[in-house]
């Protein structure tokens, strides 16, 4: 899904030049980067905006001042090496360079860099195939029954198991779920990403978890003490914290240490092993495009 987001940015990159400011130092690469950040804040979600800010912060730590004229093949290779030495995964490096590439293309399209000087014409961004962790039914059962003491670890475990039983709910959707979303034995909600309406039949496992949290105060199923006035940033921060707790639960259960998003990969993996077709799997995961489902299948 993250790769699909980047590809979408590439497609719409041709249109940003219609909205950039008329003033500013257009010889300064960071001026162009800031235009992209401002555009993303208006047009995209919090996560794309956050990623762009992170990439620019990393660039500035490597090169505090950076002119458009200095964006050449040597610079791109040096920045790649810098990121790898800092411990970034090759796919993380590829993602950061893809965002730089998009901005360079915008500069070329605006006429502030000659086409043949674009360093990405001679540089191939490299993605490394990485196996996605997923849990088997037996491992999920081990996680479900393991005795845990820390209430935060228990909540993280329960949320992950609930996500799995509900066809791989994303963490953001888990956090947003309200008690009113449970209707006649089904979970009925709107996905935050893609805005698809979903109706998932609740099984015995998910119903046990709902019963466990039904008496908690508040209108949310899982009370995470989120300040909803800053929803996206709060959920992003809470996702990180709950992933830490989830890994503690996995360690106690003696299974691979996973993150919340792997629930979706686990669901996809089991569905494929049961010979469920791509279009049915697309509906199960709530994807808007079958190409996204195919990315899951290939991984």
mmCIF file of C-alpha atoms in Angstrom:
data_model
loop_
_atom_site.group_PDB
_atom_site.id
_atom_site.type_symbol
_atom_site.label_atom_id
_atom_site.label_comp_id
_atom_site.label_asym_id
_atom_site.label_seq_id
_atom_site.Cartn_x
_atom_site.Cartn_y
_atom_site.Cartn_z
ATOM 1 C CA UNK A 1 0.000 0.000 0.000
ATOM 2 C CA UNK A 2 2.866 2.366 0.772
ATOM 3 C CA UNK A 3 4.336 1.666 -2.691
ATOM 4 C CA UNK A 4 0.936 2.403 -4.220
ATOM 5 C CA UNK A 5 0.923 5.776 -2.423
ATOM 6 C CA UNK A 6 4.326 6.656 -3.890
ATOM 7 C CA UNK A 7 3.210 5.656 -7.388
ATOM 8 C CA UNK A 8 0.156 7.882 -7.004
ATOM 9 C CA UNK A 9 2.433 10.790 -6.092
ATOM 10 C CA UNK A 10 4.447 10.211 -9.267
ATOM 11 C CA UNK A 11 1.318 10.289 -11.420
ATOM 12 C CA UNK A 12 -0.021 13.533 -9.970
ATOM 13 C CA UNK A 13 3.384 15.203 -9.784
ATOM 14 C CA UNK A 14 2.796 16.861 -13.162
ATOM 15 C CA UNK A 15 0.048 19.046 -11.684
ATOM 16 C CA UNK A 16 1.806 20.632 -8.719
ATOM 17 C CA UNK A 17 3.418 23.332 -10.847
ATOM 18 C CA UNK A 18 -0.042 24.819 -11.376
ATOM 19 C CA UNK A 19 -0.237 25.587 -7.637
ATOM 20 C CA UNK A 20 3.271 26.616 -6.559
ATOM 21 C CA UNK A 21 4.018 30.120 -5.335
ATOM 22 C CA UNK A 22 5.220 32.750 -7.796
ATOM 23 C CA UNK A 23 7.835 34.091 -5.366
ATOM 24 C CA UNK A 24 10.857 32.550 -3.698
ATOM 25 C CA UNK A 25 14.378 31.442 -4.455
ATOM 26 C CA UNK A 26 13.812 28.860 -7.160
ATOM 27 C CA UNK A 27 17.522 28.095 -7.267
ATOM 28 C CA UNK A 28 17.170 26.637 -3.753
ATOM 29 C CA UNK A 29 16.201 22.954 -3.829
ATOM 30 C CA UNK A 30 14.588 23.227 -0.384
ATOM 31 C CA UNK A 31 12.249 25.911 -1.691
ATOM 32 C CA UNK A 32 10.898 23.370 -4.156
ATOM 33 C CA UNK A 33 10.729 20.717 -1.462
ATOM 34 C CA UNK A 34 8.683 23.056 0.731
ATOM 35 C CA UNK A 35 6.247 23.641 -2.153
ATOM 36 C CA UNK A 36 5.706 19.882 -2.340
ATOM 37 C CA UNK A 37 5.182 19.689 1.434
ATOM 38 C CA UNK A 38 2.646 22.532 1.345
ATOM 39 C CA UNK A 39 0.865 20.899 -1.591
ATOM 40 C CA UNK A 40 0.763 17.554 0.216
ATOM 41 C CA UNK A 41 -0.686 19.158 3.333
ATOM 42 C CA UNK A 42 -3.618 20.439 1.281
ATOM 43 C CA UNK A 43 -4.136 17.485 -1.052
ATOM 44 C CA UNK A 44 -2.971 14.358 0.795
ATOM 45 C CA UNK A 45 -3.305 12.692 4.179
ATOM 46 C CA UNK A 46 -1.176 13.172 7.263
ATOM 47 C CA UNK A 47 1.132 10.255 6.495
ATOM 48 C CA UNK A 48 2.368 11.488 3.107
ATOM 49 C CA UNK A 49 2.894 14.932 4.600
ATOM 50 C CA UNK A 50 4.817 13.438 7.534
ATOM 51 C CA UNK A 51 7.013 11.328 5.239
ATOM 52 C CA UNK A 52 7.913 14.361 3.132
ATOM 53 C CA UNK A 53 8.896 16.345 6.217
ATOM 54 C CA UNK A 54 11.025 13.441 7.404
ATOM 55 C CA UNK A 55 12.817 13.209 4.046
ATOM 56 C CA UNK A 56 13.552 16.951 3.984
ATOM 57 C CA UNK A 57 14.846 16.843 7.571
ATOM 58 C CA UNK A 58 17.177 14.006 6.553
ATOM 59 C CA UNK A 59 18.358 15.930 3.513
ATOM 60 C CA UNK A 60 19.058 19.044 5.578
ATOM 61 C CA UNK A 61 21.096 17.052 8.093
ATOM 62 C CA UNK A 62 23.185 15.769 5.174
ATOM 63 C CA UNK A 63 23.367 19.064 3.251
ATOM 64 C CA UNK A 64 22.166 22.124 5.226
ATOM 65 C CA UNK A 65 22.265 24.238 2.052
ATOM 66 C CA UNK A 66 21.364 22.699 -1.280
ATOM 67 C CA UNK A 67 20.937 24.452 -4.606
ATOM 68 C CA UNK A 68 19.173 22.958 -7.605
ATOM 69 C CA UNK A 69 22.493 23.076 -9.472
ATOM 70 C CA UNK A 70 24.052 20.695 -6.913
ATOM 71 C CA UNK A 71 21.451 17.966 -7.481
ATOM 72 C CA UNK A 72 23.541 15.695 -9.659
ATOM 73 C CA UNK A 73 24.342 11.986 -9.916
ATOM 74 C CA UNK A 74 27.239 12.235 -7.463
ATOM 75 C CA UNK A 75 25.030 13.929 -4.864
ATOM 76 C CA UNK A 76 22.281 11.289 -5.194
ATOM 77 C CA UNK A 77 24.790 8.449 -4.745
ATOM 78 C CA UNK A 78 26.397 10.171 -1.736
ATOM 79 C CA UNK A 79 22.989 10.722 -0.116
ATOM 80 C CA UNK A 80 22.070 7.075 -0.722
ATOM 81 C CA UNK A 81 25.306 5.929 0.952
ATOM 82 C CA UNK A 82 24.712 8.335 3.839
ATOM 83 C CA UNK A 83 21.252 6.861 4.480
ATOM 84 C CA UNK A 84 22.526 3.284 4.334
ATOM 85 C CA UNK A 85 25.343 4.061 6.788
ATOM 86 C CA UNK A 86 22.742 5.513 9.177
ATOM 87 C CA UNK A 87 21.049 2.097 9.218
ATOM 88 C CA UNK A 88 18.107 2.760 6.877
ATOM 89 C CA UNK A 89 16.703 -0.333 5.185
ATOM 90 C CA UNK A 90 17.350 -0.310 1.396
ATOM 91 C CA UNK A 91 13.593 0.001 0.770
ATOM 92 C CA UNK A 92 13.416 2.997 3.102
ATOM 93 C CA UNK A 93 16.272 4.566 1.154
ATOM 94 C CA UNK A 94 14.449 3.830 -2.105
ATOM 95 C CA UNK A 95 11.303 5.493 -0.766
ATOM 96 C CA UNK A 96 13.202 8.640 0.271
ATOM 97 C CA UNK A 97 14.953 8.843 -3.100
ATOM 98 C CA UNK A 98 11.648 8.354 -4.919
ATOM 99 C CA UNK A 99 10.294 11.463 -3.194
ATOM 100 C CA UNK A 100 13.411 13.426 -4.148
ATOM 101 C CA UNK A 101 12.992 12.177 -7.715
ATOM 102 C CA UNK A 102 9.406 13.476 -7.846
ATOM 103 C CA UNK A 103 10.541 16.953 -6.810
ATOM 104 C CA UNK A 104 13.410 16.961 -9.318
ATOM 105 C CA UNK A 105 10.904 16.097 -12.048
ATOM 106 C CA UNK A 106 8.744 19.041 -10.955
ATOM 107 C CA UNK A 107 11.766 21.346 -11.260
ATOM 108 C CA UNK A 108 12.480 20.002 -14.751
ATOM 109 C CA UNK A 109 8.825 20.421 -15.771
ATOM 110 C CA UNK A 110 8.897 24.032 -14.524
ATOM 111 C CA UNK A 111 11.988 24.772 -16.627
ATOM 112 C CA UNK A 112 14.445 25.354 -13.778
ATOM 113 C CA UNK A 113 16.586 22.312 -14.627
ATOM 114 C CA UNK A 114 17.421 21.115 -18.121
ATOM 115 C CA UNK A 115 15.988 17.695 -18.900
ATOM 116 C CA UNK A 116 19.348 16.065 -19.645
ATOM 117 C CA UNK A 117 20.714 17.236 -16.250
ATOM 118 C CA UNK A 118 18.139 15.230 -14.288
ATOM 119 C CA UNK A 119 20.373 12.757 -12.354
ATOM 120 C CA UNK A 120 17.597 10.179 -12.145
ATOM 121 C CA UNK A 121 17.891 9.594 -15.891
ATOM 122 C CA UNK A 122 21.150 7.763 -15.075
ATOM 123 C CA UNK A 123 20.281 6.441 -11.622
ATOM 124 C CA UNK A 124 18.083 3.415 -10.897
ATOM 125 C CA UNK A 125 16.280 3.377 -7.557
ATOM 126 C CA UNK A 126 16.699 -0.095 -6.081
ATOM 127 C CA UNK A 127 14.022 -1.920 -4.067
ATOM 128 C CA UNK A 128 14.958 -5.064 -2.186
ATOM 129 C CA UNK A 129 12.427 -7.844 -1.943
ATOM 130 C CA UNK A 130 11.541 -8.324 1.706
ATOM 131 C CA UNK A 131 9.444 -11.144 3.128
ATOM 132 C CA UNK A 132 6.455 -9.841 5.058
ATOM 133 C CA UNK A 133 5.984 -11.352 8.486
ATOM 134 C CA UNK A 134 2.671 -13.068 8.972
ATOM 135 C CA UNK A 135 1.268 -15.362 11.635
ATOM 136 C CA UNK A 136 -0.162 -18.843 11.169
ATOM 137 C CA UNK A 137 -3.384 -19.865 12.882
ATOM 138 C CA UNK A 138 -1.342 -21.778 15.460
ATOM 139 C CA UNK A 139 0.824 -18.730 16.221
ATOM 140 C CA UNK A 140 -2.236 -16.506 16.487
ATOM 141 C CA UNK A 141 -3.768 -18.977 18.940
ATOM 142 C CA UNK A 142 -0.566 -18.916 21.019
ATOM 143 C CA UNK A 143 -0.778 -15.116 21.120
ATOM 144 C CA UNK A 144 -4.475 -15.246 22.022
ATOM 145 C CA UNK A 145 -4.075 -17.545 25.049
ATOM 146 C CA UNK A 146 -0.715 -16.434 26.484
ATOM 147 C CA UNK A 147 -0.921 -15.119 30.058
ATOM 148 C CA UNK A 148 0.062 -11.435 30.241
ATOM 149 C CA UNK A 149 0.258 -9.079 33.222
ATOM 150 C CA UNK A 150 0.777 -5.576 31.831
ATOM 151 C CA UNK A 151 -2.679 -4.157 30.886
ATOM 152 C CA UNK A 152 -1.199 -2.184 27.961
ATOM 153 C CA UNK A 153 0.361 -5.352 26.560
ATOM 154 C CA UNK A 154 -2.950 -7.178 27.021
ATOM 155 C CA UNK A 155 -4.831 -4.429 25.160
ATOM 156 C CA UNK A 156 -2.323 -4.458 22.289
ATOM 157 C CA UNK A 157 -2.628 -8.256 22.010
ATOM 158 C CA UNK A 158 -6.434 -8.126 22.075
ATOM 159 C CA UNK A 159 -6.555 -5.403 19.435
ATOM 160 C CA UNK A 160 -4.259 -7.381 17.137
ATOM 161 C CA UNK A 161 -6.306 -10.573 17.492
ATOM 162 C CA UNK A 162 -9.503 -8.590 16.908
ATOM 163 C CA UNK A 163 -7.952 -7.055 13.795
ATOM 164 C CA UNK A 164 -7.096 -10.501 12.470
ATOM 165 C CA UNK A 165 -10.576 -11.887 13.101
ATOM 166 C CA UNK A 166 -12.097 -8.845 11.355
ATOM 167 C CA UNK A 167 -10.218 -9.358 8.061
ATOM 168 C CA UNK A 168 -7.131 -7.312 8.904
ATOM 169 C CA UNK A 169 -8.389 -4.002 10.294
ATOM 170 C CA UNK A 170 -5.797 -1.244 10.009
ATOM 171 C CA UNK A 171 -4.663 0.261 13.312
ATOM 172 C CA UNK A 172 -6.256 3.624 12.506
ATOM 173 C CA UNK A 173 -9.619 1.955 11.935
ATOM 174 C CA UNK A 174 -9.210 -0.077 15.138
ATOM 175 C CA UNK A 175 -8.555 3.083 17.125
ATOM 176 C CA UNK A 176 -11.563 4.864 15.614
ATOM 177 C CA UNK A 177 -14.090 2.042 16.149
ATOM 178 C CA UNK A 178 -17.111 2.970 18.234
ATOM 179 C CA UNK A 179 -19.454 0.680 20.118
ATOM 180 C CA UNK A 180 -22.222 1.773 17.774
ATOM 181 C CA UNK A 181 -20.284 0.114 14.918
ATOM 182 C CA UNK A 182 -21.377 -3.290 16.271
ATOM 183 C CA UNK A 183 -24.781 -4.041 14.699
ATOM 184 C CA UNK A 184 -26.555 -7.402 14.888
ATOM 185 C CA UNK A 185 -23.434 -9.528 15.059
ATOM 186 C CA UNK A 186 -21.512 -7.535 12.463
ATOM 187 C CA UNK A 187 -18.879 -4.816 12.552
ATOM 188 C CA UNK A 188 -20.129 -2.019 10.286
ATOM 189 C CA UNK A 189 -17.786 0.932 9.712
ATOM 190 C CA UNK A 190 -16.166 3.172 7.114
ATOM 191 C CA UNK A 191 -12.492 2.611 6.401
ATOM 192 C CA UNK A 192 -10.478 5.776 6.945
ATOM 193 C CA UNK A 193 -8.225 4.922 4.004
ATOM 194 C CA UNK A 194 -10.203 4.684 0.795
ATOM 195 C CA UNK A 195 -13.453 5.530 2.625
ATOM 196 C CA UNK A 196 -14.973 2.135 1.752
ATOM 197 C CA UNK A 197 -17.998 1.025 3.762
ATOM 198 C CA UNK A 198 -17.324 -2.307 5.456
ATOM 199 C CA UNK A 199 -19.520 -4.940 7.055
ATOM 200 C CA UNK A 200 -17.675 -7.859 8.674
ATOM 201 C CA UNK A 201 -19.340 -10.808 10.399
ATOM 202 C CA UNK A 202 -18.075 -11.171 13.964
ATOM 203 C CA UNK A 203 -16.937 -14.649 14.960
ATOM 204 C CA UNK A 204 -16.653 -16.164 18.440
ATOM 205 C CA UNK A 205 -13.110 -14.861 18.921
ATOM 206 C CA UNK A 206 -13.920 -11.251 18.062
ATOM 207 C CA UNK A 207 -17.140 -11.364 20.129
ATOM 208 C CA UNK A 208 -15.185 -12.532 23.201
ATOM 209 C CA UNK A 209 -12.897 -9.521 22.880
ATOM 210 C CA UNK A 210 -15.823 -7.115 22.411
ATOM 211 C CA UNK A 211 -17.483 -8.474 25.551
ATOM 212 C CA UNK A 212 -14.251 -7.950 27.474
ATOM 213 C CA UNK A 213 -14.124 -4.218 26.639
ATOM 214 C CA UNK A 214 -17.865 -3.499 26.523
ATOM 215 C CA UNK A 215 -18.044 -2.041 30.060
ATOM 216 C CA UNK A 216 -15.219 0.469 29.613
ATOM 217 C CA UNK A 217 -16.220 4.116 29.709
ATOM 218 C CA UNK A 218 -16.451 6.105 26.504
ATOM 219 C CA UNK A 219 -17.942 5.473 23.080
ATOM 220 C CA UNK A 220 -14.881 3.778 21.557
ATOM 221 C CA UNK A 221 -14.462 0.011 21.562
ATOM 222 C CA UNK A 222 -10.774 0.294 22.488
ATOM 223 C CA UNK A 223 -10.122 3.336 24.655
ATOM 224 C CA UNK A 224 -6.638 4.595 23.777
ATOM 225 C CA UNK A 225 -6.857 8.071 25.363
ATOM 226 C CA UNK A 226 -6.546 9.788 21.985
ATOM 227 C CA UNK A 227 -7.051 13.541 21.646
ATOM 228 C CA UNK A 228 -9.367 13.586 18.644
ATOM 229 C CA UNK A 229 -8.657 17.237 17.867
ATOM 230 C CA UNK A 230 -5.320 16.096 16.414
ATOM 231 C CA UNK A 231 -6.530 12.730 15.189
ATOM 232 C CA UNK A 232 -3.980 11.666 12.561
ATOM 233 C CA UNK A 233 -0.876 12.606 14.557
ATOM 234 C CA UNK A 234 -2.314 11.078 17.745
ATOM 235 C CA UNK A 235 -3.139 7.778 16.026
ATOM 236 C CA UNK A 236 0.294 7.647 14.404
ATOM 237 C CA UNK A 237 1.962 8.117 17.792
ATOM 238 C CA UNK A 238 -0.321 5.583 19.481
ATOM 239 C CA UNK A 239 0.339 3.062 16.706
ATOM 240 C CA UNK A 240 4.053 3.186 17.496
ATOM 241 C CA UNK A 241 3.444 2.757 21.231
ATOM 242 C CA UNK A 242 1.028 -0.137 20.778
ATOM 243 C CA UNK A 243 3.408 -1.889 18.375
ATOM 244 C CA UNK A 244 5.999 -1.866 21.182
ATOM 245 C CA UNK A 245 3.455 -3.461 23.545
ATOM 246 C CA UNK A 246 2.409 -5.975 20.880
ATOM 247 C CA UNK A 247 5.983 -7.141 20.410
ATOM 248 C CA UNK A 248 6.198 -7.797 24.155
ATOM 249 C CA UNK A 249 3.108 -9.973 23.884
ATOM 250 C CA UNK A 250 4.623 -11.854 20.933
ATOM 251 C CA UNK A 251 7.813 -12.440 22.876
ATOM 252 C CA UNK A 252 5.807 -13.874 25.783
ATOM 253 C CA UNK A 253 3.946 -16.153 23.355
ATOM 254 C CA UNK A 254 7.253 -17.229 21.751
ATOM 255 C CA UNK A 255 6.136 -16.254 18.246
ATOM 256 C CA UNK A 256 7.643 -13.802 15.683
ATOM 257 C CA UNK A 257 7.477 -10.196 16.865
ATOM 258 C CA UNK A 258 4.986 -8.554 14.523
ATOM 259 C CA UNK A 259 3.382 -5.127 14.109
ATOM 260 C CA UNK A 260 -0.298 -4.340 13.692
ATOM 261 C CA UNK A 261 -0.159 -4.115 9.912
ATOM 262 C CA UNK A 262 0.955 -7.748 9.656
ATOM 263 C CA UNK A 263 -2.583 -8.795 10.602
ATOM 264 C CA UNK A 264 -3.583 -7.817 7.061
ATOM 265 C CA UNK A 265 -0.726 -9.834 5.568
ATOM 266 C CA UNK A 266 -1.631 -12.810 7.766
ATOM 267 C CA UNK A 267 -5.239 -12.668 6.548
ATOM 268 C CA UNK A 268 -4.085 -12.391 2.924
ATOM 269 C CA UNK A 269 -1.645 -15.280 3.339
ATOM 270 C CA UNK A 270 -4.279 -17.605 4.775
ATOM 271 C CA UNK A 271 -6.821 -16.582 2.130
ATOM 272 C CA UNK A 272 -4.391 -17.353 -0.692
ATOM 273 C CA UNK A 273 -3.558 -20.742 0.852
ATOM 274 C CA UNK A 274 -7.301 -21.467 0.859
ATOM 275 C CA UNK A 275 -7.362 -20.725 -2.900
ATOM 276 C CA UNK A 276 -9.446 -17.553 -2.557
ATOM 277 C CA UNK A 277 -9.237 -15.510 -5.761
ATOM 278 C CA UNK A 278 -7.795 -12.007 -6.099
ATOM 279 C CA UNK A 279 -11.152 -10.271 -6.495
ATOM 280 C CA UNK A 280 -12.605 -11.929 -3.416
ATOM 281 C CA UNK A 281 -9.429 -11.150 -1.479
ATOM 282 C CA UNK A 282 -9.709 -7.529 -2.640
ATOM 283 C CA UNK A 283 -13.168 -7.373 -1.061
ATOM 284 C CA UNK A 284 -11.985 -9.104 2.120
ATOM 285 C CA UNK A 285 -9.181 -6.567 2.635
ATOM 286 C CA UNK A 286 -11.298 -3.621 1.506
ATOM 287 C CA UNK A 287 -8.902 -2.474 -1.203
ATOM 288 C CA UNK A 288 -10.167 0.010 -3.792
ATOM 289 C CA UNK A 289 -7.797 -1.290 -6.489
ATOM 290 C CA UNK A 290 -6.974 -4.890 -7.315
ATOM 291 C CA UNK A 291 -3.371 -3.811 -8.040
ATOM 292 C CA UNK A 292 -2.939 -3.193 -4.293
ATOM 293 C CA UNK A 293 -4.221 -6.705 -3.546
ATOM 294 C CA UNK A 294 -1.764 -8.129 -6.062
ATOM 295 C CA UNK A 295 1.091 -6.400 -4.203
ATOM 296 C CA UNK A 296 -0.018 -8.257 -1.058
ATOM 297 C CA UNK A 297 -0.164 -11.543 -2.963
ATOM 298 C CA UNK A 298 3.308 -11.110 -4.452
ATOM 299 C CA UNK A 299 4.810 -10.416 -1.023
#
